[in-house]
Amino acid sequence: MAAAEKGWCLCELLRYPEALYVVYTGDADVSGQQILEGAFRRFNIRLTRPVKFVFLRKRYLVEDSLYPHFTLLGQSLGSIFLGWEALMQCVPDVYIDSMGYAFTLPLFKYLGGCRVGSYVHYPTISTDMLSVVKNQNVGFNNAAFITRNPFLSKVKLIYYYLFAFMYGLVGSCSDIVMVNSSWTLNHILSLWKVGNCTNIVYPPCDVQTFLDLPLHEEKATSEHLVVSIGQFRPEKNHPLQIRAFAKLLNKKESESLPPLKLVLIGGCRNQDDELRVNQLRRLAEDLGVQEDVEFKINIPFDELKNYLSEATVGLHTMWNEHFGIGIVECMAAGTIVLAHDSGGPKLDIVVPYHGERTGFLAESEEGYAETMAHILSMSAEQRLQIRNSARASVSRFSDQEFEVTFLSSVERLFQKCHTCTN
């Protein structure tokens, strides 16, 4: 059995101990032992049986920086060459892609003779992306100069439709498909058309770590923290958070709201992310709220837990987030979530639990500001009721629930497959 880089399927070790498990990885500058140690530090996962790592040298072929134009097509074609390198080193009986390299599926199925499965976290292209280009809306993946030019918009739309067709063809090669949310399910059913073998498998969230945090009693005079969790990527839309918070501070004067502070917690992957943080700092200065906004970059996990245990509101602003593990973590920690009214948060996470509210949704700057003001104006008892309901609801996303649904989904791939042929 082999997996593409992320070892979600390593829980299979529990059911098929006689199988040899292989993980393809592009982390060629580290050892297998270092990868396992990193998994233990980050996810608290300790494997009881050995895993074989196959190190790939051509991961640069799937880096977006290599394709300034036609990025989706470039990365997808690059993944075929990366997949060929993987196949030449190890031909598995079962291949499960969890990295979104759908174009490798026919390679392993028809040339490698493997049974193939997919765990889709985010479709490479979605019907939402098609509608953004079709309606000539500006977005992080649809530049303004394209939206202003009808010809360029038409060319990009044709390109997207052709790519969506190819994406559907390669995806339909899967023998089983797992998706991480209802939003992803809808898009994959539309594009891959393999509903008979597609299931929702919510990603594993270490909810117990946050459920162990005590729910602190609120003090009427204490400062209220509004916390955001998420990498500093453009699609996370941190500017919306700062603008909405600035509007909230303006309301504070007239509505007698308590002292407030916005804390943006996230990871910076590279210089582009660092530049993005600097731009957010300048935005806070331009809006005159720099004293009330803090940035916490790449902080330790224990520090993250402390912030969530103290926060009143957990803020999320990404449009059509496919799932939202950070939202689940906020709810488990007892933070009241205010998420974007779309995608996984709307369909799967911030939904009533046993008829009780588990959080709030919003879309616009004004909507976020008004909802934050509403949350802060509630009594401590009302907020506690929401926090308790949210905490009770997150068991759906636990590691244990993931293990059960994952194993159930991939069971037929393993009925006759227990070895890897080198």
Steps between C-alpha positions, in 0.01 A plus 500: 500500500627850425384850575588833345710690753241546779455182697128525584464131425756390756215412731461199270786347700244417766292278271758358257819445702641253243507763224803707407421872512681748277482879507625695199653826618675794342680583827825362366716704740385312811501138613202274554565506873489880499164490322362261762633717782336804340169313479524423871582861596230654282221241509589283799508193270736215588501205259541150639617347172764617250412710196707523184565846358572547130678831447423689179730756338258661257261673740607834353284407199184557704605832657274786391797738469617298199185592306422875510234443232264204451595392852232233541597328176873531566480350849271221382730402214796528736329258739496237223880509479522493879263202503711322238806542722303351790374210290851417379618463860206307640198344328233456770190284505300793637567869435319770698553863403440746783692795353264593217715352221200364308696480173712220653195274543484361140878459508488267800177328394572423135880486488564381854200268517411636845171545674475875553323719749483872572453711809404841363548797731442767238412455131776621269224687317143557613176621352538807723826586325323468166222735612750761626663517157170477313354792697827696469536537877835601649650235730835381631515260202340736248700819451332835441664550160332179379156598630526835320577335167211300346735318261739387775204396716364289215840337439541422871148360519569266205827393667316431827228297327757291314698444818183408692421241230848344530480513880171313485648231276801427720294517820251248369779240498472471879370173639401678821476872576499668840426870543544713809171694502157541344630793295780290352254215444270717288785614275657155462164344414451768237847464349599133548151347485589197716226527760476124546845485663525843667469561875551787742787436741550801727871570560639400840500781753677463835191628680579329830804722552272804493210337683738449794528879534273631778227749412609811688238711667474836327576818689285800415795739505753287314623569148330286235724329247394444140729230360561388143685178405628434150803519276565844355385407152294731276190279500472524879399867452662648809433856376127436549569410863690822566244719324211333684685538831554871427125539446442314827726743687295788359186332634666450838481868582126521439396159629711484821684185398789370716870551415596302189809359332538312172772233492591355158672163547647325199794349321729665247630256240723733300586860412167554327319420823729730697430779251129433542532541878680833453218617273249401769695699758484805273127449452453501877702824520297660220179414687644628826465169685865392516501521881211255518629243248776246572670253268625167631711323238591130516433478872534174697194281540478560876487875443224451242299301755541776758364761261201285409422430865491874570327620181134599481462494119674283242504676163505336155452684169597269214235469229415136425745349745486129414492394866664708774701311763581830674126560548459158660793573732343830606170329578673222695692759702178680594543800271185631331552468125409766245573342160431579136151409383619253235676171440576249773435737793146564378414144392682283754648678800309805623166324491243445779575211734194341658315817406747729675716773343870418467629825349433780253547571128553824306616626159562877484707739710183644650359152560812390686513819707132479595523132591811553714320783677202271556718224647673744733170650613364160605506396862774266621233234557376526141853472365568202726201315356635545146850398608371181660290408195794564267727285713251216505469510119870455413509128582396455135851611400712301745798280412297195598211591267745559215656158554163324484378679185836478322537127559142439392555693176824331391413148611431363154836627371672268747302182455773337292787744539760457771840546334704751301694382198834673450 
